[in-house]
CSV table of C-alpha atoms and ligand atoms in Angstrom, one decimal:
chain,number,residue,atom,x,y,z
A,26,MET,CA,13.1,31.5,52.5
A,27,LYS,CA,15.5,32.3,55.4
A,28,PHE,CA,18.5,30.9,56.6
A,29,LYS,CA,19.1,33.8,58.9
A,30,ASN,CA,20.7,32.2,62.0
A,31,LYS,CA,21.3,29.0,59.9
A,32,LYS,CA,25.0,27.4,60.4
A,33,ILE,CA,25.5,25.7,56.7
A,34,LEU,CA,28.9,23.7,56.1
A,35,LEU,CA,28.9,24.0,52.5
A,36,GLY,CA,31.9,21.0,51.3
A,37,ILE,CA,33.0,21.4,47.2
A,38,THR,CA,34.4,18.5,45.7
A,39,GLY,CA,36.3,18.3,42.3
A,40,SER,CA,33.1,18.7,39.7
A,41,ILE,CA,32.8,21.0,36.7
A,42,ALA,CA,29.7,21.9,38.2
A,43,ILE,CA,31.5,24.1,40.8
A,44,TYR,CA,30.5,27.1,39.4
A,45,LYS,CA,26.9,26.1,40.3
A,46,ALA,CA,27.8,26.0,43.7
A,47,ALA,CA,29.6,29.9,44.2
A,48,ASP,CA,25.8,30.8,43.0
A,49,LEU,CA,24.0,28.9,45.7
A,50,LEU,CA,26.5,30.3,47.9
A,51,ARG,CA,25.7,33.7,46.8
A,52,LYS,CA,21.8,32.9,47.6
A,53,LEU,CA,22.5,31.9,50.7
A,54,THR,CA,24.5,34.5,51.8
A,55,LYS,CA,23.5,37.5,49.8
A,56,ASN,CA,19.8,36.6,49.6
A,57,TYR,CA,19.1,35.0,52.3
A,58,GLY,CA,21.5,35.4,55.3
A,59,ALA,CA,22.6,31.7,55.7
A,60,ASP,CA,26.1,31.7,57.7
A,61,VAL,CA,28.1,30.2,55.8
A,62,GLN,CA,31.7,27.9,56.0
A,63,VAL,CA,33.4,26.7,52.7
A,64,ILE,CA,35.4,23.1,52.9
A,65,MET,CA,36.9,22.8,49.7
A,66,THR,CA,38.8,19.6,48.1
A,67,ASN,CA,42.1,19.3,46.7
A,68,SER,CA,40.7,18.9,43.2
A,69,ALA,CA,37.7,21.6,44.3
A,70,LEU,CA,40.6,24.0,44.4
A,71,ARG,CA,42.1,23.0,40.9
A,72,PHE,CA,38.9,23.9,39.3
A,73,MET,CA,38.2,27.3,40.7
A,74,SER,CA,40.1,29.6,43.1
A,75,PRO,CA,39.1,30.1,46.7
A,76,LEU,CA,38.8,33.6,46.7
A,77,VAL,CA,35.3,33.7,45.1
A,78,PHE,CA,33.9,31.4,47.7
A,79,GLU,CA,35.6,33.7,50.6
A,80,THR,CA,34.4,36.8,48.9
A,81,PHE,CA,30.2,35.4,49.0
A,82,SER,CA,31.0,33.7,52.4
A,83,GLY,CA,33.3,36.6,54.0
A,84,LYS,CA,35.1,33.7,55.6
A,85,ASN,CA,38.5,31.7,55.1
A,86,VAL,CA,37.8,28.2,53.0
A,87,TYR,CA,39.9,25.6,54.7
A,88,SER,CA,40.9,22.6,52.2
A,89,SER,CA,43.4,20.7,54.3
A,90,ILE,CA,43.7,19.6,58.1
A,91,PHE,CA,47.0,21.0,58.4
A,92,ASP,CA,45.8,24.9,56.7
A,93,GLU,CA,47.8,27.5,58.2
A,94,GLY,CA,45.7,29.2,60.6
A,95,TYR,CA,43.9,26.3,60.9
A,96,VAL,CA,44.3,24.9,64.7
A,97,GLY,CA,43.1,21.7,66.9
A,98,THR,CA,40.2,19.5,66.2
A,99,ARG,CA,38.3,22.1,64.7
A,100,HIS,CA,37.2,19.7,61.7
A,101,ILE,CA,34.9,18.6,64.4
A,102,ASP,CA,33.5,21.7,65.7
A,103,PHE,CA,33.1,22.6,61.9
A,104,ALA,CA,30.7,19.1,62.1
A,105,LYS,CA,29.3,19.8,65.3
A,106,GLU,CA,28.4,24.1,64.7
A,107,ALA,CA,27.0,23.1,61.3
A,108,ASP,CA,23.0,23.0,60.8
A,109,ILE,CA,23.6,20.5,57.6
A,110,VAL,CA,26.4,19.5,56.0
A,111,LEU,CA,25.7,19.9,52.5
A,112,ILE,CA,28.1,18.6,49.9
A,113,CYS,CA,27.4,20.4,47.0
A,114,PRO,CA,29.1,19.2,43.8
A,115,ALA,CA,29.3,15.7,45.0
A,116,THR,CA,31.7,13.6,43.1
A,117,ALA,CA,32.0,9.5,43.2
A,118,ASN,CA,34.8,9.8,44.8
A,119,ILE,CA,33.4,11.7,48.1
A,120,ILE,CA,30.4,9.4,47.9
A,121,ALA,CA,32.9,6.2,48.5
A,122,LYS,CA,35.1,7.6,51.0
A,123,ALA,CA,31.8,8.8,53.0
A,124,ALA,CA,30.7,4.9,52.3
A,125,SER,CA,33.8,3.9,53.3
A,126,GLY,CA,34.2,6.1,56.2
A,127,ILE,CA,37.1,7.6,55.0
A,128,ALA,CA,38.4,10.3,56.2
A,129,ASP,CA,41.8,11.2,54.7
A,130,ASP,CA,41.3,15.4,54.4
A,131,LEU,CA,39.2,17.8,56.1
A,132,LEU,CA,36.1,17.5,54.1
A,133,SER,CA,36.1,13.9,54.2
A,134,THR,CA,36.7,13.8,58.3
A,135,ILE,CA,34.1,16.3,58.8
A,136,ILE,CA,31.8,14.7,56.6
A,137,LEU,CA,32.4,10.7,59.1
A,138,ALA,CA,32.6,13.4,62.5
A,139,ALA,CA,28.5,15.4,61.3
A,140,GLY,CA,26.7,11.2,60.1
A,141,THR,CA,23.3,11.7,58.9
A,142,LYS,CA,23.4,15.8,59.3
A,143,THR,CA,25.3,15.7,55.5
A,144,VAL,CA,23.8,15.9,52.4
A,145,PHE,CA,25.0,15.5,49.7
A,146,ALA,CA,24.0,16.7,45.6
A,147,PRO,CA,26.2,14.0,43.4
A,148,ALA,CA,27.4,15.6,39.9
A,149,MET,CA,29.3,13.1,37.9
A,150,ASN,CA,29.8,11.5,34.7
A,151,VAL,CA,26.4,9.2,33.7
A,152,ASN,CA,29.0,6.1,33.6
A,153,MET,CA,30.1,6.9,36.7
A,154,TYR,CA,26.7,7.5,38.9
A,155,LYS,CA,25.4,4.1,37.0
A,156,ASN,CA,28.3,2.3,38.2
A,157,PRO,CA,27.1,-0.6,40.7
A,158,ALA,CA,30.1,0.8,43.2
A,159,THR,CA,28.5,4.0,43.0
A,160,MET,CA,24.7,2.8,43.3
A,161,GLU,CA,26.2,0.9,45.9
A,162,ASN,CA,28.2,4.0,48.0
A,163,MET,CA,24.8,5.8,47.6
A,164,ASP,CA,22.9,3.4,48.8
A,165,LYS,CA,24.4,2.5,51.2
A,166,LEU,CA,24.6,6.4,52.7
A,167,LYS,CA,20.7,6.8,52.4
A,168,LYS,CA,20.5,3.4,54.7
A,169,ILE,CA,22.4,5.3,57.3
A,170,GLY,CA,20.8,7.8,56.9
A,171,TYR,CA,22.4,10.2,55.2
A,172,GLY,CA,20.5,12.7,53.2
A,173,PHE,CA,20.9,13.3,49.0
A,174,ILE,CA,19.1,15.5,46.4
A,175,ASP,CA,19.8,13.6,43.5
A,176,SER,CA,21.0,14.4,39.8
A,177,GLU,CA,19.0,14.9,36.6
A,178,THR,CA,19.3,13.4,33.0
A,179,GLY,CA,20.4,15.9,30.5
A,180,MET,CA,23.1,16.7,28.4
A,181,LEU,CA,26.7,16.7,30.9
A,182,ALA,CA,30.2,18.1,31.1
A,183,CYS,CA,31.7,15.1,28.4
A,184,ASN,CA,29.1,15.9,25.8
A,185,ASP,CA,27.0,12.3,27.2
A,186,ILE,CA,23.9,12.5,27.5
A,187,GLY,CA,22.4,10.9,31.2
A,188,LYS,CA,21.8,11.1,35.0
A,189,GLY,CA,24.4,12.9,36.8
A,190,LYS,CA,24.3,16.2,35.8
A,191,LEU,CA,23.9,18.5,39.3
A,192,THR,CA,20.2,19.1,40.1
A,193,ASN,CA,19.4,23.2,40.0
A,194,ILE,CA,20.0,25.5,42.7
A,195,ASP,CA,16.1,26.2,43.6
A,196,LYS,CA,16.2,22.8,44.2
A,197,ILE,CA,18.2,22.3,46.5
A,198,LEU,CA,17.5,26.2,48.3
A,199,GLU,CA,13.7,24.6,48.5
A,200,TYR,CA,16.0,21.0,50.0
A,201,LEU,CA,17.7,23.1,52.6
A,202,ASN,CA,14.6,25.4,53.1
A,203,MET,CA,12.5,22.3,54.1
A,204,THR,CA,15.3,21.1,56.0
A,205,LEU,CA,16.2,23.3,58.4
A,206,ASN,CA,13.0,25.8,58.4
A,207,GLY,CA,10.4,23.2,58.1
A,208,THR,CA,6.9,23.9,56.6
A,209,ASN,CA,5.4,25.2,59.6
A,210,LYS,CA,2.6,22.3,59.8
A,211,LEU,CA,2.2,22.4,62.8
A,212,LYS,CA,2.1,26.4,63.1
A,213,GLY,CA,-0.1,27.8,66.6
A,214,LYS,CA,0.1,23.9,68.3
A,215,LYS,CA,0.9,22.9,71.4
A,216,VAL,CA,3.1,19.4,71.6
A,217,LEU,CA,4.1,17.7,74.4
A,218,VAL,CA,7.1,14.7,73.5
A,219,THR,CA,8.1,12.1,76.4
A,220,ALA,CA,11.5,10.6,75.4
A,221,GLY,CA,14.2,8.0,77.4
A,222,PRO,CA,13.8,5.7,79.8
A,223,THR,CA,12.4,5.7,83.2
A,224,ARG,CA,14.3,4.7,86.6
A,225,GLU,CA,12.5,3.0,88.8
A,226,TYR,CA,14.2,2.9,92.4
A,227,LEU,CA,14.7,0.2,95.3
A,228,ASP,CA,17.2,1.8,97.3
A,229,PRO,CA,18.6,5.1,97.0
A,230,VAL,CA,21.3,3.7,94.8
A,231,ARG,CA,19.1,0.7,92.9
A,232,TYR,CA,16.8,0.8,89.9
A,233,ILE,CA,15.2,-0.5,87.2
A,234,SER,CA,15.6,1.1,83.8
A,235,ASN,CA,15.6,0.1,80.3
A,236,ARG,CA,17.8,0.5,77.3
A,237,SER,CA,15.8,3.9,75.4
A,238,SER,CA,18.5,6.1,74.5
A,239,GLY,CA,15.5,9.6,74.6
A,240,LYS,CA,16.6,10.0,70.4
A,241,MET,CA,13.5,9.3,68.9
A,242,GLY,CA,11.6,11.3,71.3
A,243,LEU,CA,14.4,14.1,70.8
A,244,ALA,CA,14.2,13.7,67.1
A,245,LEU,CA,10.3,14.1,67.2
A,246,ALA,CA,10.5,17.4,69.4
A,247,GLU,CA,13.1,19.0,67.1
A,248,GLU,CA,11.0,17.9,63.9
A,249,ALA,CA,7.9,19.4,65.7
A,250,LYS,CA,9.9,23.1,66.7
A,251,LYS,CA,10.9,23.3,63.0
A,252,GLU,CA,7.3,22.7,62.0
A,253,GLY,CA,6.2,25.8,64.0
A,254,ALA,CA,4.9,23.9,67.2
A,255,GLU,CA,5.1,25.5,70.8
A,256,VAL,CA,6.9,22.0,72.0
A,257,LEU,CA,7.9,20.8,75.9
A,258,LEU,CA,10.1,17.9,75.7
A,259,VAL,CA,9.5,16.0,79.2
A,260,THR,CA,12.4,13.3,79.4
A,261,GLY,CA,13.7,10.3,81.4
A,262,PRO,CA,17.5,10.3,82.3
A,263,VAL,CA,19.3,10.8,79.3
A,264,SER,CA,22.7,11.2,78.0
A,265,ILE,CA,22.2,13.0,74.9
A,266,ASP,CA,22.5,16.7,73.9
A,267,ILE,CA,19.3,18.9,74.1
A,268,PRO,CA,19.6,22.1,72.4
A,269,ASN,CA,19.4,24.5,75.0
A,270,ASP,CA,16.5,26.5,72.9
A,271,LEU,CA,13.8,23.3,73.7
A,272,GLU,CA,11.5,23.9,76.6
A,273,THR,CA,12.5,20.5,78.0
A,274,ILE,CA,11.3,19.2,82.0
A,275,LYS,CA,13.5,16.1,82.8
A,276,VAL,CA,12.0,13.6,85.6
A,277,GLU,CA,13.1,10.3,86.9
A,278,SER,CA,10.6,7.9,88.1
A,279,ALA,CA,7.0,7.1,85.9
A,280,ILE,CA,5.6,8.5,88.7
A,281,GLU,CA,7.0,12.1,88.1
A,282,MET,CA,6.7,11.1,84.5
A,283,ARG,CA,2.6,10.8,85.0
A,284,ASP,CA,2.3,14.4,87.2
A,285,THR,CA,4.2,15.9,84.5
A,286,LEU,CA,2.2,15.5,81.6
A,287,ILE,CA,-0.7,15.8,84.2
A,288,GLN,CA,0.1,19.4,84.8
A,289,ASN,CA,1.1,20.5,81.2
A,290,SER,CA,-1.7,18.7,79.6
A,291,ASP,CA,-3.7,21.8,79.0
A,292,SER,CA,-4.6,22.4,75.6
A,293,VAL,CA,-2.0,19.9,74.0
A,294,ASP,CA,-2.9,19.4,70.4
A,295,PHE,CA,-0.8,16.2,70.1
A,296,LEU,CA,1.4,14.2,72.5
A,297,PHE,CA,3.9,12.0,70.7
A,298,MET,CA,4.7,9.2,73.8
A,299,ALA,CA,7.9,7.8,73.0
A,300,ALA,CA,9.8,7.1,76.2
A,301,ALA,CA,10.2,3.7,77.7
A,302,ILE,CA,8.2,4.1,80.7
A,303,GLU,CA,9.4,1.1,83.2
A,304,ASP,CA,6.8,-0.6,84.0
A,305,LEU,CA,8.3,-3.3,86.4
A,306,CYS,CA,8.0,-1.1,89.7
A,307,PRO,CA,9.7,-2.2,92.9
A,308,ALA,CA,6.3,-2.4,95.3
A,309,GLU,CA,8.9,-1.6,98.3
A,310,TYR,CA,11.4,1.6,98.4
A,311,ILE,CA,14.0,1.1,101.2
A,312,ASP,CA,15.3,4.8,102.1
A,313,THR,CA,19.0,3.2,102.7
A,314,LYS,CA,20.9,1.8,100.7
A,315,ILE,CA,20.2,-2.6,101.3
A,316,LYS,CA,23.2,-3.9,102.5
A,317,LYS,CA,25.1,-7.6,100.7
A,318,ASN,CA,24.5,-9.6,103.8
A,319,ASP,CA,21.0,-8.0,103.6
A,320,THR,CA,19.2,-11.6,103.1
A,321,ILE,CA,17.4,-10.0,100.7
A,322,THR,CA,16.9,-13.0,97.2
A,323,GLU,CA,13.6,-11.6,95.7
A,324,ILE,CA,12.4,-7.8,94.5
A,325,PRO,CA,8.9,-7.6,94.7
A,326,ILE,CA,7.7,-5.6,91.2
A,327,LYS,CA,4.1,-3.6,91.1
A,328,LEU,CA,3.5,-2.2,87.9
A,329,ALA,CA,3.5,1.4,86.8
A,330,PRO,CA,0.4,3.6,86.0
A,331,ASP,CA,-0.4,3.5,82.4
A,332,ILE,CA,0.3,7.1,81.9
A,333,VAL,CA,-0.8,7.4,78.2
A,334,SER,CA,-4.1,5.7,79.4
A,335,GLU,CA,-4.6,8.3,82.1
A,336,PHE,CA,-3.5,11.4,80.0
A,337,ARG,CA,-6.2,9.9,77.1
A,338,GLN,CA,-9.1,9.6,79.7
A,339,LYS,CA,-8.6,13.2,80.8
A,340,ASN,CA,-7.6,14.8,77.2
A,341,LYS,CA,-10.3,13.6,74.9
A,342,LYS,CA,-9.5,15.8,71.6
A,343,THR,CA,-5.5,15.5,72.0
A,344,CYS,CA,-3.8,13.1,68.8
A,345,ILE,CA,-2.0,10.7,71.1
A,346,VAL,CA,0.7,9.2,69.3
A,347,GLY,CA,2.2,6.0,71.5
A,348,PHE,CA,5.0,3.9,70.2
A,349,SER,CA,5.6,0.5,70.5
A,350,VAL,CA,8.7,-2.2,71.0
A,351,GLU,CA,7.3,-5.5,69.8
A,352,MET,CA,9.2,-7.9,68.4
A,353,ASN,CA,6.6,-11.4,67.7
A,354,ASP,CA,3.0,-10.7,66.1
A,355,GLY,CA,4.3,-7.5,66.7
A,356,LYS,CA,2.0,-6.2,64.4
A,357,GLU,CA,-1.4,-7.3,66.3
A,358,ARG,CA,0.3,-6.3,69.4
A,359,SER,CA,0.4,-2.4,68.5
A,360,ILE,CA,-3.2,-2.1,67.3
A,361,ASN,CA,-4.0,-4.1,70.4
A,362,LYS,CA,-2.4,-1.4,72.4
A,363,MET,CA,-3.7,1.2,70.7
A,364,GLN,CA,-7.1,0.4,71.0
A,365,LYS,CA,-6.9,-0.2,74.6
A,366,LYS,CA,-5.4,2.7,75.5
A,367,GLY,CA,-7.5,5.0,73.4
A,368,LEU,CA,-4.3,6.0,70.9
A,369,ASP,CA,-4.9,7.4,67.5
A,370,TYR,CA,-1.6,6.5,66.0
A,371,ILE,CA,0.8,4.1,67.0
A,372,VAL,CA,4.4,3.6,65.7
A,373,TRP,CA,5.9,0.3,66.2
A,374,ASN,CA,9.9,-0.6,66.5
A,375,ASN,CA,10.7,-3.7,66.0
A,376,PRO,CA,14.0,-4.1,67.6
A,377,LYS,CA,15.3,-7.4,66.2
A,378,ASP,CA,15.9,-5.4,63.4
A,379,ASP,CA,19.3,-4.2,62.5
A,380,GLY,CA,20.1,-0.8,63.6
A,381,VAL,CA,16.4,-0.4,65.1
A,382,GLY,CA,14.6,1.0,68.6
A,383,PHE,CA,17.2,1.5,71.2
A,384,GLU,CA,20.3,3.6,71.4
A,385,HIS,CA,20.6,3.6,67.3
A,386,ASP,CA,21.0,6.8,65.2
A,387,THR,CA,18.6,5.0,63.2
A,388,ASN,CA,14.9,3.4,62.9
A,389,GLU,CA,12.3,1.4,61.1
A,390,VAL,CA,9.1,1.4,61.9
A,391,THR,CA,5.0,1.0,60.9
A,392,LEU,CA,2.8,3.3,61.5
A,393,PHE,CA,-1.1,2.3,62.5
A,394,SER,CA,-3.7,4.1,62.5
A,395,GLN,CA,-7.4,4.2,64.3
A,396,ASN,CA,-8.7,3.6,60.9
A,397,GLY,CA,-7.1,0.9,59.3
A,398,HIS,CA,-4.2,2.5,57.7
A,399,GLU,CA,-0.7,1.8,58.0
A,400,TRP,CA,2.5,3.7,57.0
A,401,PHE,CA,6.0,1.6,56.4
A,402,LEU,CA,8.9,3.9,57.4
A,403,SER,CA,12.6,2.3,55.5
A,404,LYS,CA,15.5,2.1,58.1
A,405,ASN,CA,16.2,5.8,58.3
A,406,SER,CA,17.9,8.3,60.8
A,407,LYS,CA,15.4,9.3,63.9
A,408,ARG,CA,15.4,12.8,62.2
A,409,ASN,CA,14.1,11.4,59.4
A,410,ILE,CA,11.2,9.1,60.6
A,411,ALA,CA,9.9,12.0,63.1
A,412,GLU,CA,9.8,14.3,59.6
A,413,ASN,CA,7.9,11.4,57.9
A,414,ILE,CA,5.3,10.8,61.1
A,415,ILE,CA,4.2,14.3,61.6
A,416,LYS,CA,3.7,15.0,58.1
A,417,ILE,CA,1.3,11.8,58.0
A,418,ILE,CA,-0.2,12.6,61.2
A,419,THR,CA,-0.4,16.1,60.4
A,420,GLU,CA,-1.9,15.3,56.7
A,421,SER,CA,-4.5,12.6,58.2
A,422,GLY,CA,-5.4,14.4,61.4
A,423,LYS,CA,-6.7,13.1,64.5
A,424,ASN,CA,-8.5,9.5,64.5
A,425,LYS,CA,-7.7,8.8,60.7
B,592,C5P,O1,5.3,-0.2,77.6
B,592,C5P,P1,4.5,-0.7,75.9
B,592,C5P,O2,4.0,-1.2,75.0
B,592,C5P,O3,2.4,-0.2,76.7
B,592,C5P,O4,3.8,0.9,75.6
B,592,C5P,C1,3.0,1.7,74.8
B,592,C5P,C2,2.9,3.3,74.4
B,592,C5P,O5,2.8,3.6,75.7
B,592,C5P,C3,4.1,3.6,75.1
B,592,C5P,O6,3.9,4.7,73.4
B,592,C5P,C4,4.5,4.3,76.3
B,592,C5P,O7,4.9,5.7,76.6
B,592,C5P,C5,3.5,4.1,76.8
B,592,C5P,N1,3.0,4.1,78.0
B,592,C5P,C6,2.9,4.6,79.3
B,592,C5P,N2,2.1,3.8,80.6
B,592,C5P,C7,3.2,2.7,80.8
B,592,C5P,C8,3.8,1.9,79.6
B,592,C5P,C9,3.7,2.5,78.2
B,592,C5P,O8,1.9,5.4,78.8
B,592,C5P,N3,3.1,2.4,82.4
């Protein structure tokens, strides 16, 4: 296990399990080389001195937005810079605040800004844990896509026996290892991922396109890279941040997307075709801006090339995963598409469902395979959905 160059924000709240957080921090920095920034709540400061955490992290510990030496919008920078925000121990209170979007101190503000990068390791009394309010808060956060390293059952500090005990440090380290380093499932594999929409120009300033944000494709590319693959992302015009270390080619039209994929198709092991190729292309491109008083009443349309089918014709060995956006008869239509286009798998999104598909940070999908298996992946962050798609496909293999 190594966390060199990994930035972890460790948020500590007021629970007696705090002593375990000190040991966790010591292991993260001293044994595994992580770069850890500790943030403590006011209650946490009553349990333990920040000096312990400053010594193990080698950095100042902050607890208030108004701390001396704490400038400007650093809470936003902390959230952005961290590869993961781990709240350990996480009290019922911080979970409730996160579930309600409350940002009334430094840690809760960071959690709100970091969103689904945050993972909670709860620690509390069994009655607090089992209280429907807490359970609902945890469910709500899980649905949004926040991570949880669940508590264990055992003897609690108050002498009650039940669920609420902070899980052991090794489990937390294992979770961080899986999330930050992956398990090299795609080591030595070449992976091509497409993302975003395409733009089909009518004249130099007008185009037909769609609402695809590229988030699902980016999540797949990042997960594949984490799993050790050599990844190339081919993306249409998107406004999401693409990490500098992810090899990327930007394209605009379906034709450019097709040419780029064909040029880069040599010995590709996996193609994740998450791009929403715009099928409706103006039949003719007019190379000066069409004027208002030009009497255009119709735009003749032609269809874009079916890129993934062309790719399949040329590359029989690649394991190809297509994506399908369908509302009515989605299952049948998606499976038909998989057969027609020669895909190994197809991922069906139903954009009618809340928080699913285009532009959202979350998704809920069903994955179908050539040999008739199906997997329902319930609503979660696109990163989590991508992780699970890769897990299933690497375990099931081509054409299964
Ligand atoms: O648009 P459709 O539902 O047919 O898309 C299914 C799959 O086919 C997607 O993976 C998409 O990227 C791909 N596709 C393509 N070329 C097109 C249209 C879609 O490769 N012209």
